[in-house]
Coordinates of N, CA and C in Angstrom, one line a residue:
M6 N 13.2 -17.2 183.9 CA 12.0 -16.6 184.0 C 11.4 -17.4 183.3
K7 N 10.6 -18.0 183.3 CA 9.5 -18.8 182.3 C 8.5 -18.1 181.7
L8 N 8.6 -18.6 180.4 CA 7.7 -18.1 179.1 C 7.1 -18.6 178.4
Q9 N 5.7 -18.3 177.9 CA 5.0 -19.6 177.3 C 4.6 -18.9 176.1
P10 N 4.6 -20.0 174.9 CA 4.5 -19.8 173.4 C 3.0 -19.4 173.2
D11 N 2.9 -18.6 172.3 CA 1.3 -18.5 171.8 C 1.3 -19.3 170.3
R12 N 2.4 -19.6 169.5 CA 2.2 -20.4 168.6 C 2.9 -21.6 168.5
F13 N 2.8 -22.7 168.3 CA 3.6 -23.9 168.3 C 4.5 -24.5 167.1
D14 N 4.4 -23.6 166.2 CA 4.9 -24.1 165.1 C 6.3 -23.6 164.6
T15 N 7.3 -23.3 165.8 CA 8.3 -22.5 165.7 C 9.0 -22.8 166.6
L16 N 10.7 -23.0 167.1 CA 11.4 -22.8 168.4 C 11.0 -21.8 169.5
F17 N 10.9 -22.0 170.6 CA 10.5 -21.1 171.5 C 11.5 -21.4 172.5
I18 N 12.1 -20.1 172.8 CA 12.8 -19.8 174.2 C 11.7 -20.3 175.4
N19 N 11.4 -20.8 176.4 CA 10.9 -21.3 177.2 C 11.2 -20.7 178.5
A20 N 12.3 -20.3 178.9 CA 13.2 -20.1 180.1 C 14.3 -19.8 180.1
Y21 N 15.0 -18.8 181.0 CA 16.5 -18.7 181.2 C 16.7 -18.4 182.0
A22 N 18.1 -18.5 182.5 CA 19.0 -17.9 183.7 C 20.1 -17.8 183.1
E23 N 21.2 -17.7 184.3 CA 22.0 -16.7 183.7 C 23.5 -18.3 183.3
D24 N 23.1 -19.2 183.1 CA 24.0 -20.3 182.7 C 23.3 -21.5 181.6
W25 N 22.1 -21.0 181.5 CA 21.4 -21.8 180.5 C 20.0 -21.3 180.0
I26 N 19.6 -21.6 179.0 CA 18.3 -21.2 177.8 C 17.6 -22.7 177.7
A27 N 16.6 -22.5 178.0 CA 15.7 -23.7 177.8 C 14.9 -23.1 176.2
V28 N 15.3 -24.1 175.2 CA 14.3 -24.2 174.1 C 14.0 -25.2 173.6
S29 N 12.2 -25.0 173.3 CA 11.7 -26.0 173.3 C 11.6 -27.1 174.6
G30 N 11.5 -26.7 175.4 CA 11.8 -27.4 176.5 C 13.0 -28.1 177.1
E31 N 14.1 -28.0 176.3 CA 15.3 -28.6 176.4 C 16.5 -27.6 176.9
K32 N 17.0 -28.0 177.9 CA 17.9 -26.9 178.4 C 19.3 -27.1 177.9
K33 N 20.0 -25.9 177.6 CA 21.3 -25.6 176.9 C 22.1 -24.7 178.0
H34 N 23.0 -25.3 177.9 CA 24.2 -24.8 178.7 C 25.4 -24.2 178.3
H35 N 25.1 -23.8 177.0 CA 26.3 -23.4 176.3 C 26.1 -22.0 175.3
S36 N 26.6 -21.2 174.6 CA 26.1 -20.4 173.7 C 25.4 -21.1 172.1
L37 N 24.5 -20.4 171.5 CA 24.0 -21.4 170.7 C 23.1 -20.1 170.0
V38 N 22.5 -21.0 168.7 CA 21.8 -20.3 167.6 C 20.4 -21.0 167.8
V39 N 19.4 -19.6 167.7 CA 18.1 -20.6 167.7 C 17.4 -19.7 166.8
S40 N 16.7 -20.2 165.3 CA 16.1 -20.1 164.6 C 14.6 -20.3 164.6
S41 N 13.6 -19.1 164.0 CA 12.5 -19.1 163.8 C 12.3 -20.4 162.8
Q42 N 13.4 -20.7 161.7 CA 13.3 -21.7 160.8 C 13.2 -23.1 161.3
G43 N 13.7 -23.2 162.4 CA 13.4 -24.6 162.9 C 14.9 -24.8 163.6
R44 N 16.2 -24.1 163.3 CA 17.3 -24.5 164.0 C 17.6 -24.3 165.0
C45 N 18.3 -25.4 165.8 CA 18.9 -24.7 167.4 C 20.2 -25.5 167.2
S46 N 21.3 -24.7 167.6 CA 22.3 -25.5 167.4 C 23.7 -24.9 168.4
D47 N 25.0 -25.6 168.6 CA 25.9 -24.7 169.2 C 26.6 -23.4 168.6
W48 N 26.7 -22.2 169.1 CA 27.1 -21.3 168.4 C 28.7 -21.3 168.0
G49 N 29.6 -22.2 169.0 CA 30.8 -22.4 169.2 C 31.9 -21.3 169.5
C50 N 31.4 -20.8 170.6 CA 32.4 -19.6 171.3 C 31.8 -19.8 172.5
Q51 N 32.9 -19.5 173.3 CA 32.4 -19.5 175.0 C 32.6 -18.4 175.5
S52 N 33.1 -17.2 174.6 CA 33.4 -15.6 175.5 C 33.1 -14.6 174.2
F53 N 32.9 -13.8 174.7 CA 32.8 -12.5 173.8 C 34.0 -12.0 173.2
A54 N 35.3 -12.3 173.8 CA 36.7 -12.1 173.5 C 36.2 -13.0 172.2
E55 N 36.2 -14.1 172.2 CA 36.0 -15.3 171.0 C 35.5 -14.8 169.8
L56 N 34.8 -14.1 169.8 CA 33.5 -14.0 168.6 C 34.7 -13.3 167.3
S57 N 34.2 -13.9 166.0 CA 34.7 -13.4 165.1 C 33.9 -13.1 164.1
A58 N 34.1 -12.8 162.9 CA 33.2 -12.4 161.7 C 32.6 -13.6 161.2
E59 N 33.6 -15.0 161.4 CA 32.8 -16.2 160.8 C 31.6 -16.6 161.5
H60 N 31.8 -16.3 163.1 CA 30.8 -17.1 163.7 C 29.3 -16.2 163.7
F61 N 29.3 -14.5 162.9 CA 28.4 -14.0 162.2 C 27.9 -14.4 161.1
A62 N 28.9 -14.2 160.3 CA 28.5 -15.0 159.0 C 27.9 -16.2 158.9
R63 N 27.8 -17.2 159.8 CA 27.0 -18.1 159.8 C 25.7 -18.4 160.1
L64 N 25.7 -16.9 160.6 CA 24.0 -16.3 160.8 C 23.0 -16.7 159.8
A65 N 23.7 -16.3 158.5 CA 22.8 -16.2 157.2 C 22.6 -17.2 156.8
A66 N 23.0 -18.3 157.4 CA 22.2 -20.0 156.7 C 21.1 -19.7 156.6
D67 N 20.3 -19.4 157.5 CA 18.9 -19.4 157.6 C 18.0 -18.0 156.9
A68 N 18.5 -17.5 156.3 CA 17.9 -16.2 155.4 C 17.2 -15.2 156.5
P69 N 17.8 -14.9 157.6 CA 16.7 -13.9 158.3 C 16.8 -12.7 157.8
E70 N 15.8 -12.2 158.5 CA 15.3 -10.8 158.0 C 16.4 -9.6 159.1
V71 N 16.0 -10.4 160.6 CA 16.9 -9.9 161.6 C 18.0 -10.9 162.6
V72 N 19.3 -10.7 162.7 CA 19.6 -11.3 164.0 C 19.7 -10.2 164.9
I73 N 19.4 -11.1 166.3 CA 19.1 -10.6 167.4 C 20.7 -11.4 168.3
F74 N 21.6 -10.3 168.7 CA 22.8 -10.8 169.3 C 22.4 -10.7 170.8
G75 N 22.8 -11.6 171.6 CA 22.2 -11.6 173.0 C 23.8 -11.7 173.4
S76 N 24.4 -10.6 174.2 CA 26.0 -10.5 174.2 C 26.6 -11.1 176.0
G77 N 25.2 -11.7 176.2 CA 25.7 -12.5 177.5 C 25.0 -11.6 178.3
A78 N 25.5 -11.8 179.6 CA 24.7 -10.7 180.9 C 24.6 -9.7 181.1
K79 N 25.6 -8.7 180.4 CA 25.7 -7.4 180.0 C 25.4 -7.0 178.9
L80 N 25.0 -5.9 178.5 CA 25.3 -5.3 176.9 C 26.4 -5.2 176.6
R81 N 27.0 -5.4 175.3 CA 28.4 -5.4 174.9 C 28.3 -4.9 173.2
F82 N 28.7 -4.2 172.5 CA 28.6 -4.5 171.2 C 29.8 -4.9 170.7
V83 N 29.8 -5.6 169.5 CA 30.9 -6.1 168.9 C 31.6 -5.1 167.7
S84 N 32.5 -5.0 167.5 CA 33.1 -4.4 166.0 C 32.2 -4.2 164.9
P85 N 32.0 -3.4 164.1 CA 30.7 -3.4 163.2 C 31.4 -4.4 162.0
A86 N 33.2 -4.5 162.3 CA 33.8 -5.5 161.2 C 33.3 -7.1 161.3
L87 N 33.0 -7.3 162.6 CA 32.3 -8.6 162.7 C 30.9 -8.7 161.9
L88 N 30.3 -8.0 161.6 CA 28.9 -8.0 161.4 C 29.1 -7.8 160.0
R89 N 29.8 -7.0 159.2 CA 29.7 -6.8 157.7 C 29.3 -8.0 157.0
G90 N 29.6 -9.3 157.3 CA 28.8 -10.0 156.1 C 27.2 -10.3 156.2
L91 N 26.6 -9.8 157.7 CA 25.5 -9.8 158.0 C 25.0 -8.6 157.3
I92 N 25.2 -7.3 157.1 CA 25.1 -6.2 156.9 C 25.0 -5.9 155.4
E93 N 26.2 -6.6 154.9 CA 26.0 -6.6 153.2 C 25.2 -7.4 152.6
R94 N 24.4 -8.5 153.3 CA 23.4 -9.1 152.8 C 22.2 -8.7 153.4
G95 N 22.1 -7.3 153.8 CA 20.5 -6.9 154.0 C 20.3 -7.5 155.0
I96 N 20.6 -8.2 156.3 CA 20.3 -8.3 156.9 C 20.2 -7.7 158.3
G97 N 19.2 -7.2 159.2 CA 19.3 -6.2 160.4 C 19.8 -7.0 161.2
V98 N 20.5 -6.4 162.3 CA 21.4 -6.7 163.7 C 20.7 -6.3 164.5
E99 N 20.1 -6.8 165.8 CA 20.0 -5.8 166.7 C 21.0 -6.4 168.2
T100 N 21.6 -5.9 168.9 CA 22.5 -6.2 170.0 C 21.6 -6.0 171.4
M101 N 21.6 -6.8 172.4 CA 20.7 -6.4 173.8 C 21.3 -7.7 174.5
D102 N 21.5 -7.6 175.5 CA 22.2 -8.5 176.7 C 20.9 -9.6 176.4
T103 N 21.7 -11.3 176.8 CA 21.0 -12.0 176.0 C 19.6 -12.2 177.4
A104 N 19.3 -12.3 178.1 CA 17.7 -11.9 178.5 C 17.0 -11.3 177.7
A105 N 17.3 -10.0 177.5 CA 16.8 -9.2 176.5 C 16.2 -10.3 175.0
A106 N 17.3 -10.7 174.6 CA 17.5 -11.4 173.2 C 16.5 -12.5 173.4
C107 N 16.6 -13.1 174.5 CA 15.5 -14.1 174.5 C 14.1 -13.3 174.7
R108 N 13.8 -12.8 174.8 CA 12.3 -12.1 175.0 C 12.3 -11.5 173.6
T109 N 12.7 -11.1 173.1 CA 12.9 -10.1 171.6 C 12.7 -11.2 170.4
Y110 N 13.6 -12.1 170.7 CA 13.5 -13.2 169.5 C 12.0 -13.8 169.9
N111 N 11.5 -14.2 170.8 CA 10.2 -14.9 171.2 C 8.9 -14.1 170.6
I112 N 9.4 -12.8 170.5 CA 8.2 -11.8 170.2 C 8.0 -11.7 168.6
L113 N 9.4 -11.8 168.0 CA 9.3 -12.0 166.8 C 8.9 -13.5 165.8
A114 N 9.4 -14.2 166.7 CA 9.1 -15.5 165.9 C 7.6 -16.0 165.9
Q115 N 6.6 -15.4 167.2 CA 5.6 -15.8 167.4 C 4.6 -14.6 166.3
E116 N 5.4 -13.6 165.7 CA 4.8 -12.9 165.2 C 4.8 -13.3 163.2
G117 N 5.6 -14.2 163.3 CA 6.0 -15.0 161.9 C 7.1 -14.8 161.6
R118 N 8.1 -13.7 161.9 CA 9.1 -13.3 161.2 C 10.1 -14.2 161.4
R119 N 11.0 -14.0 159.8 CA 12.0 -15.0 160.0 C 13.7 -14.4 161.0
V120 N 13.5 -15.0 161.9 CA 15.0 -14.2 162.9 C 15.6 -15.4 163.4
V121 N 16.7 -14.9 163.8 CA 17.8 -15.7 164.3 C 18.4 -14.8 165.4
A122 N 18.4 -16.0 166.6 CA 19.0 -15.1 167.8 C 20.1 -16.0 167.8
A123 N 21.4 -15.3 168.2 CA 22.8 -15.6 168.6 C 22.8 -15.6 170.1
L124 N 22.8 -16.0 171.0 CA 23.1 -16.0 172.3 C 24.1 -16.7 172.9
L125 N 25.3 -15.7 173.5 CA 26.0 -16.0 173.9 C 25.8 -16.3 175.8
L126 N 26.3 -17.2 175.8 CA 26.5 -18.1 177.1 C 28.0 -18.1 178.0
E127 N 28.5 -16.8 178.9 CA 29.6 -17.4 178.7 C 29.8 -18.3 179.9
T128 N 30.5 -19.5 180.1 CA 30.8 -20.6 180.7 C 32.3 -20.2 181.3
S129 N 32.0 -20.2 182.9 CA 33.7 -19.8 183.6 C 34.2 -21.1 183.9

């Protein structure tokens, strides 16, 4: 799905498919973290089963109001223990499939919210 930004002062997810996500025009073929504060980086996990508390704790670096977790092609919830580091800092966490997470990230970022999207792309 192709998307168009309303604002140009933050990272924007332009398009996505099952095996890639385009952030500010650049296609990424791996799990990534996108922050409305201007960071886009490799998330360092290849599958849902690999996720750890450390993966989620690193998301607090940009001091977001909310983390949007894109769990892959289908909606899957991680153990609350993995989210403890975020919850203890008062950071909200919303889980949805990765396509919905891309759309939600864009809406919140365009509103000027401090949001981080942690987007899982499982490579086979």
